[in-house]
C-alpha positions as a LaTeX table, in Angstrom:
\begin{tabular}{lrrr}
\hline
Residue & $x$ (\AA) & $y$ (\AA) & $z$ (\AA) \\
\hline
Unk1 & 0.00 & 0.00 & 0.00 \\
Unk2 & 1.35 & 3.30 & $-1.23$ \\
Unk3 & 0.88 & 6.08 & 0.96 \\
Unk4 & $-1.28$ & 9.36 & $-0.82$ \\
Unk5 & 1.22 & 12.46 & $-1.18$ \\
Unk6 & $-1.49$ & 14.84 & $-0.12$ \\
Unk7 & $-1.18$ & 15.08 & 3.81 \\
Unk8 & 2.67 & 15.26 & 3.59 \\
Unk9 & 3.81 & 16.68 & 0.55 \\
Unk10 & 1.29 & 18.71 & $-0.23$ \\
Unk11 & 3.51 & 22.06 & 0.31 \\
Unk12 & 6.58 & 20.43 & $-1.77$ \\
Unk13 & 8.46 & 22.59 & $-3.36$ \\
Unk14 & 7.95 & 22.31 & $-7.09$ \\
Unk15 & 12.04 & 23.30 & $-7.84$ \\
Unk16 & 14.96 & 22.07 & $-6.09$ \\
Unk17 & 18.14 & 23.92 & $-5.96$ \\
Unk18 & 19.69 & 26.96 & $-7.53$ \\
Unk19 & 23.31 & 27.58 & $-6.89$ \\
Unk20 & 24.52 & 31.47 & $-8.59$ \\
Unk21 & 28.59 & 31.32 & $-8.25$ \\
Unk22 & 28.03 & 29.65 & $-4.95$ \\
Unk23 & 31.18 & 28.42 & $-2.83$ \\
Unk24 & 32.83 & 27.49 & 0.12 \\
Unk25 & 36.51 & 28.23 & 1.51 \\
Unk26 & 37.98 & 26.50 & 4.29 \\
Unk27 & 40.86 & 29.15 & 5.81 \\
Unk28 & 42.57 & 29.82 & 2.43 \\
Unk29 & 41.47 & 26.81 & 0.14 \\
Unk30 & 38.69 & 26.83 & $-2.10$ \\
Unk31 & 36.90 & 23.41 & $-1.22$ \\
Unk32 & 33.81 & 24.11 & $-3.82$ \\
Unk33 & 33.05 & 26.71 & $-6.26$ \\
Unk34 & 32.56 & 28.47 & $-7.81$ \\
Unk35 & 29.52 & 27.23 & $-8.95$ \\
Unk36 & 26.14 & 28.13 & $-10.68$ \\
Unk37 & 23.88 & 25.51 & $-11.28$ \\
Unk38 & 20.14 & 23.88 & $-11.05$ \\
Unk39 & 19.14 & 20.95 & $-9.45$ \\
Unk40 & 15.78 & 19.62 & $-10.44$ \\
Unk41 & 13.21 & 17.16 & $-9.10$ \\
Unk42 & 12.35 & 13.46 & $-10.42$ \\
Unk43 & 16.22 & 12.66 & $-11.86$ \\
Unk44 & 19.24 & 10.99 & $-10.14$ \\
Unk45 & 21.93 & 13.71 & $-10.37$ \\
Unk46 & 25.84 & 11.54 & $-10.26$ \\
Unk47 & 28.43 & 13.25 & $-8.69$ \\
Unk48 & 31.40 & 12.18 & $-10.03$ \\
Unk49 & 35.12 & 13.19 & $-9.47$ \\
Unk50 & 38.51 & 12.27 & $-7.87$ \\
Unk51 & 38.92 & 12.19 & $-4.19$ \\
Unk52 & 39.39 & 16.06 & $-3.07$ \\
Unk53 & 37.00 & 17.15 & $-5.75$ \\
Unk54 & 34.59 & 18.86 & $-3.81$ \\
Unk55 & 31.99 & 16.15 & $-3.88$ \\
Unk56 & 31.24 & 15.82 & $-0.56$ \\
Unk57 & 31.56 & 19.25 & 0.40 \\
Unk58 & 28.98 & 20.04 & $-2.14$ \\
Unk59 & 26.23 & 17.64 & $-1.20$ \\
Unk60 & 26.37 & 19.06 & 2.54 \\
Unk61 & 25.92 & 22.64 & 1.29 \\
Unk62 & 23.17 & 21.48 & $-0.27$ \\
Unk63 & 21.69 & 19.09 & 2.70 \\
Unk64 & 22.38 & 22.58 & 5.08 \\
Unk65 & 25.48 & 20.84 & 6.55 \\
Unk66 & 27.95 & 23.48 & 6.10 \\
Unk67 & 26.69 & 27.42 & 4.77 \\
Unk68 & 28.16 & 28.55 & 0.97 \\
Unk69 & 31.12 & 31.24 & 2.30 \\
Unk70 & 30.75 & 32.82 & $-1.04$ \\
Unk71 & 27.55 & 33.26 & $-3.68$ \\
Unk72 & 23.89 & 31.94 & $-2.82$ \\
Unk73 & 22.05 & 29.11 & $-2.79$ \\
Unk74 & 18.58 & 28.84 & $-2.92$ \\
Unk75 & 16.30 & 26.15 & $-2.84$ \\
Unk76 & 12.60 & 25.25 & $-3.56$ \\
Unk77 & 12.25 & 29.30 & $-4.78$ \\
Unk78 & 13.75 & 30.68 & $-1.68$ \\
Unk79 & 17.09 & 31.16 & $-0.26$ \\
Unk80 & 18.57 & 27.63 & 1.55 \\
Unk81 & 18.91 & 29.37 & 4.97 \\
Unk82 & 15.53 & 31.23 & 4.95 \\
Unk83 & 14.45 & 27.50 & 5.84 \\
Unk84 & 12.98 & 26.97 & 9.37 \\
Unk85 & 15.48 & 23.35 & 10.12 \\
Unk86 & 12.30 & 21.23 & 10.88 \\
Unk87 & 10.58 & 22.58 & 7.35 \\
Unk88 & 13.90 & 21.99 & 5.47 \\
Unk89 & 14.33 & 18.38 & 6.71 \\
Unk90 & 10.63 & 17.92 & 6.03 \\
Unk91 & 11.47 & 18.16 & 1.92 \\
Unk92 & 15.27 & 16.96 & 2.09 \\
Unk93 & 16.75 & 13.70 & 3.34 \\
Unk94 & 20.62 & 13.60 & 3.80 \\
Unk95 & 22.51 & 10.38 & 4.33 \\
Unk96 & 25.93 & 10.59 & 4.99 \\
Unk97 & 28.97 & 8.48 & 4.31 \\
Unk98 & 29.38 & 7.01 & 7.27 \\
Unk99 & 26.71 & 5.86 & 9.17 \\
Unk100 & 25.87 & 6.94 & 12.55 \\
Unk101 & 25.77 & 4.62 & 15.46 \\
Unk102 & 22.22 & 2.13 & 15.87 \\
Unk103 & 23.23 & 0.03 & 18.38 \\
Unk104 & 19.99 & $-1.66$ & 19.90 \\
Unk105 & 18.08 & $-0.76$ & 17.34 \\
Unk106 & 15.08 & $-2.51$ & 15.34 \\
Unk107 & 15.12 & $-2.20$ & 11.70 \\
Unk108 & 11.70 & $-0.81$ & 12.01 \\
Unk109 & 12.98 & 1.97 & 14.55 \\
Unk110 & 15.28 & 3.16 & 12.64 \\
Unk111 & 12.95 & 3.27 & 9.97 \\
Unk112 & 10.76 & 5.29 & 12.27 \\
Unk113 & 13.49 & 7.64 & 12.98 \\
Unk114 & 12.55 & 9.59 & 9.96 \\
Unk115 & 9.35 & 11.12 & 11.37 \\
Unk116 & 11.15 & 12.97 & 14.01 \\
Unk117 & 11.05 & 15.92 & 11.24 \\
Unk118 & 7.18 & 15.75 & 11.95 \\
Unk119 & 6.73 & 15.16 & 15.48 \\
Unk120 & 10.15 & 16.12 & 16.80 \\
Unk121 & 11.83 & 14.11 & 19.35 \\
Unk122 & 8.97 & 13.20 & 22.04 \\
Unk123 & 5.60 & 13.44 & 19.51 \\
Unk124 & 3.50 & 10.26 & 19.40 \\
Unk125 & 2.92 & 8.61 & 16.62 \\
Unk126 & $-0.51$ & 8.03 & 14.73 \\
Unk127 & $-1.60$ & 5.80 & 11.89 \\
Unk128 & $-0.10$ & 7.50 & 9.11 \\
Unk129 & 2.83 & 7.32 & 10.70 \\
Unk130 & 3.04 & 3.95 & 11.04 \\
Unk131 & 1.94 & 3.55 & 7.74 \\
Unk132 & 4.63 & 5.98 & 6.63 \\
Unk133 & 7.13 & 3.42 & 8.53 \\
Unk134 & 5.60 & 0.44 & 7.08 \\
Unk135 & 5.89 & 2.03 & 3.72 \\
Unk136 & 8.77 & 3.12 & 3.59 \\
Unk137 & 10.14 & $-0.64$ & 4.87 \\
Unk138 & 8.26 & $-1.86$ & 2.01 \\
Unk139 & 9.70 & 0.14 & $-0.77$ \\
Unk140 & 13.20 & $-0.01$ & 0.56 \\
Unk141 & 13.19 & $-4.02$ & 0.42 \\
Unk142 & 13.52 & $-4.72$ & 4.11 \\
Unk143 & 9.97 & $-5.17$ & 5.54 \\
Unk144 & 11.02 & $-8.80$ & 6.31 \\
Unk145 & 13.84 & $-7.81$ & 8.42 \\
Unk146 & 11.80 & $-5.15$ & 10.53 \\
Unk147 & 12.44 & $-6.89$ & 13.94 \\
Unk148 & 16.30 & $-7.94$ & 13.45 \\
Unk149 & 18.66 & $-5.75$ & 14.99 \\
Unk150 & 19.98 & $-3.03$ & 12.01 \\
Unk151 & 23.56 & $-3.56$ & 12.99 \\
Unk152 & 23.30 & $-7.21$ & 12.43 \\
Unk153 & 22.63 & $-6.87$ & 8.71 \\
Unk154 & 24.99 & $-7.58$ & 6.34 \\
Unk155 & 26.39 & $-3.74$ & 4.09 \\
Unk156 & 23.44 & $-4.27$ & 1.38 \\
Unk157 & 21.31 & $-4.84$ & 3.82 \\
Unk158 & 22.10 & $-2.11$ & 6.36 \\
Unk159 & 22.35 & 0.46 & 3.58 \\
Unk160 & 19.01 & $-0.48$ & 2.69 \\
Unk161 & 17.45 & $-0.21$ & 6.34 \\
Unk162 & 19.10 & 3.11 & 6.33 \\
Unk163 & 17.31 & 4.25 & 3.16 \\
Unk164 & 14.21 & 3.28 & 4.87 \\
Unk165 & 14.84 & 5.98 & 7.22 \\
Unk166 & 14.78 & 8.20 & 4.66 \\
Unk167 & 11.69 & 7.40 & 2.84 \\
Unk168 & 9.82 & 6.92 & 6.10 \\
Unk169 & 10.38 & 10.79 & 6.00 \\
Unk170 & 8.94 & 11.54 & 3.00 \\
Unk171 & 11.14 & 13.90 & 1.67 \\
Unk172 & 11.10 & 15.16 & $-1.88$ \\
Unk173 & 14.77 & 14.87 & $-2.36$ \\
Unk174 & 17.61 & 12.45 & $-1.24$ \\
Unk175 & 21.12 & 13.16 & $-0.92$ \\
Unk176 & 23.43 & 10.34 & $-0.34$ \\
Unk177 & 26.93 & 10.42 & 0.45 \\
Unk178 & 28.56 & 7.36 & $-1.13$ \\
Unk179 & 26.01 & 5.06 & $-0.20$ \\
Unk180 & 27.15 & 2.13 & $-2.07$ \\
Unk181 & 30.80 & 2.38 & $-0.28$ \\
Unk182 & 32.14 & $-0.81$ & 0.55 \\
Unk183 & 29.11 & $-3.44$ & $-1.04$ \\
Unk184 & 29.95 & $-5.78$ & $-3.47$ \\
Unk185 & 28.83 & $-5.41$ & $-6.74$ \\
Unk186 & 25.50 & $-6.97$ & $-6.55$ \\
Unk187 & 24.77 & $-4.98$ & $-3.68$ \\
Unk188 & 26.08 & $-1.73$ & $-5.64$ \\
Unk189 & 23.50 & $-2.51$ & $-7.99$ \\
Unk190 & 20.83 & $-3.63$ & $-5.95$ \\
Unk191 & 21.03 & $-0.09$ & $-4.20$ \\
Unk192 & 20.85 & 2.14 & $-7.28$ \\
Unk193 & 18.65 & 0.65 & $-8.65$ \\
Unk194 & 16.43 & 1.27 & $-6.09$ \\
Unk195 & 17.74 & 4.42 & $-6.42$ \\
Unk196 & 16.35 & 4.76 & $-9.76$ \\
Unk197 & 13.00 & 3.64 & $-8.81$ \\
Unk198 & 12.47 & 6.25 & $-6.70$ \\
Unk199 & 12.99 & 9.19 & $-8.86$ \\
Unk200 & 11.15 & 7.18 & $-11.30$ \\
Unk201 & 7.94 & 6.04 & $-9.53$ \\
Unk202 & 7.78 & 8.43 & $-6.46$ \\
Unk203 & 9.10 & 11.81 & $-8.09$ \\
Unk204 & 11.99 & 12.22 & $-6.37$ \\
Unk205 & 15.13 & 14.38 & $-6.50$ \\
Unk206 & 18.42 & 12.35 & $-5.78$ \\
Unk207 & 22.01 & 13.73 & $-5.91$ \\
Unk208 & 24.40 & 10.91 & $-4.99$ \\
Unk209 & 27.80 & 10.52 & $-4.67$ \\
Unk210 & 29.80 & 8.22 & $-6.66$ \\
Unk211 & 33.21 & 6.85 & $-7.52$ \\
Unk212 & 32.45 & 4.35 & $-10.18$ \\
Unk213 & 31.38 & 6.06 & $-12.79$ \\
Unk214 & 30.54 & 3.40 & $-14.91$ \\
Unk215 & 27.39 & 2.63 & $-12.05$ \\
Unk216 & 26.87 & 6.51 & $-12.41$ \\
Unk217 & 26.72 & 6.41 & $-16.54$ \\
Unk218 & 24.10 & 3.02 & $-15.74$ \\
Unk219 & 21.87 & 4.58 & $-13.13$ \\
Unk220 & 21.89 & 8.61 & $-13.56$ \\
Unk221 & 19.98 & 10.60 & $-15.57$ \\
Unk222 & 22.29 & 13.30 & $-14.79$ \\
Unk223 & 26.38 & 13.12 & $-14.22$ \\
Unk224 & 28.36 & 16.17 & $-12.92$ \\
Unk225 & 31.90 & 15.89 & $-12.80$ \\
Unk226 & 33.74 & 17.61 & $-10.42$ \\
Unk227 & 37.44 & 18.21 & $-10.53$ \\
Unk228 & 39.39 & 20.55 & $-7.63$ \\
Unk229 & 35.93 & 22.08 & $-6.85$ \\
Unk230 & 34.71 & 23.03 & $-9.64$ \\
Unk231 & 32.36 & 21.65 & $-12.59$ \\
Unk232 & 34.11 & 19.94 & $-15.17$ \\
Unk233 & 31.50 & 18.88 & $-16.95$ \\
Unk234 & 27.61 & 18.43 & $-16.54$ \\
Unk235 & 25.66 & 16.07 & $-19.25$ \\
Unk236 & 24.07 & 13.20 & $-20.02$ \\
Unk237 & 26.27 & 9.38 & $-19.48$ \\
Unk238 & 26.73 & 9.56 & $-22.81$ \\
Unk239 & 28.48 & 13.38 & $-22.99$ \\
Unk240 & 30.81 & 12.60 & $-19.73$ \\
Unk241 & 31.43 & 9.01 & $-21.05$ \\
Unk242 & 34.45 & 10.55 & $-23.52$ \\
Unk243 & 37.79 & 9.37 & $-23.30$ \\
Unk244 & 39.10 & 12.80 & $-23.66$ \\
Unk245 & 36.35 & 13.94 & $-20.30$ \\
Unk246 & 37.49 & 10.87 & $-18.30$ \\
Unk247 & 41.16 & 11.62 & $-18.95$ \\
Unk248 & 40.75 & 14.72 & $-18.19$ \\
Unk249 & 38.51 & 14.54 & $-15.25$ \\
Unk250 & 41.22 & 11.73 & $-13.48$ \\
Unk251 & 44.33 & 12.26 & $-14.94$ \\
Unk252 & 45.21 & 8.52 & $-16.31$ \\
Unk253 & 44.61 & 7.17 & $-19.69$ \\
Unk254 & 40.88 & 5.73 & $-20.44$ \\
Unk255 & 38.85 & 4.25 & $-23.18$ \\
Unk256 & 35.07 & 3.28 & $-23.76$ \\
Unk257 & 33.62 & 0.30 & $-25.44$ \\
Unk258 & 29.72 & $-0.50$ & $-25.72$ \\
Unk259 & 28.67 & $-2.83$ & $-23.11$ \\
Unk260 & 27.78 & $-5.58$ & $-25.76$ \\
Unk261 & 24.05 & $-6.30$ & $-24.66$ \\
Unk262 & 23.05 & $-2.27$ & $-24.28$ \\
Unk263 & 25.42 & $-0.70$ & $-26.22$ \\
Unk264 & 25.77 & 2.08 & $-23.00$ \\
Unk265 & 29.53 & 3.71 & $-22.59$ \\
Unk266 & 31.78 & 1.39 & $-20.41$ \\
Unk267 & 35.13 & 2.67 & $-18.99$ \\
Unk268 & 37.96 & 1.34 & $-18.71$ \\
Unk269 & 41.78 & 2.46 & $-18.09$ \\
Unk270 & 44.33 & 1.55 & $-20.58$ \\
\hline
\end{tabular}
């Protein structure tokens, strides 16, 4: 059972982020920026780079982690900091790298750790909250593993439970940090392609991190590579999937061949 959108997305912004030379310096280093760019709802948006790009910097600017030191960001019409927190976290989900703690935790209590934007810490839930929780355990794969411990899954798994969390709070966009880190390939697939879904069936805006950017090419609609800070390039798989962009973007030698059954751009380094 899908939940309706009406009773909590009804005030969703219809735009997602506007960046206008926006930047951020830590001391005398430029960590992002910099940059101008939109971000828009219902498409998976890569991020793509070497490490020290800027990729992770960016994503927090635009989850309210850290405040641009230079330009503006804006977000769903208005500026990013005009946001009341509990309103902000109401339309955007953040998941970073690594995990916080769940120890003692129920995979359906994390789950349910995602309406805290609507009831804060200490408000009691109702039925379409639990229905939100259920829902969101559904869609993210792990219904059947509500009552085991979280930090007893295996990575897939766990990711998975985590992503719950995130659903649960019904946010119109998703940034995630890396979130296929340390899974096996299966799992790396397994988790963007859920990924996918998501913008595809529920609407929603995801920016994720990356480093293989052959998964990126496969699952994004949307790649922006970042090199130093700054935006390389910003396409379509297809337009970053250049020998000449890849080379340039990581500073070793690389080719691209069809993957024989889809014909889509594969990497490789030579």
């Amino acid at each position: 059972m899908h939940l309706s959108s009406d009773w909590t997305r009804g005030d969703a912004p219809a735009a997602g982020w506007e960046l206008d030379e926006a930047g951020f310096t830590l001391g005398d280093r430029a960590l992002v920026g910099p940059l101008t760019l939109r971000l828009e709802p219902g498409q998976v948006h890569g991020l793509i780079g070497p490490n020290g790009s800027g990729k992770s910097t960016l994503l927090r600017l635009l989850g309210r982690q850290l405040a641009p030191t230079s330009g503006r960001i804006g977000f769903g019409g208005r500026p990013i900091a005009a946001w009341r927190a509990r309103d902000f976290a109401r339309q955007v989900a953040y998941l970073p790298q690594a995990l916080p703690a769940s120890d003692g935790m129920t995979v359906r209590e994390l789950a349910a750790l995602g309406r805290y934007p609507w009831h804060g810490a200490l408000g009691r839930h109702g039925p379409r909250d639990r229905m939100a929780v259920e829902d969101a355990l559904r869609r993210a794969g792990v219904a059947a593993f509500a009552l085991r411990q979280a930090d007893s899954l295996s990575g897939g798994e766990r990711q998975r439970a985590w992503l719950a969390m995130l659903l649960a709070q019904e946010a119109r966009f998703l940034l995630l940090d890396e979130p296929t880190s340390a899974l096996d390939l299966a799992h790396q697939a397994e988790i963007l392609g859920l990924i996918r879904r998501l913008a595809r069936e529920q609407g929603l805006g995801i920016v994720v991190v990356l480093h293989d950017v052959n998964m990126a090419a496969r699952h994004c609609d949307t790649i922006l590579a970042l090199s130093a800070g700054r935006l390389l390039l910003r396409g379509a798989p297809a337009e970053v999937m250049q020998p000449a962009v890849l080379e340039g973007l990581y500073r070793v030698p690389m080719g691209i061949l069809p993957h024989p059954a889809t014909g889509e751009p594969i990497g490789y380094l030579q």
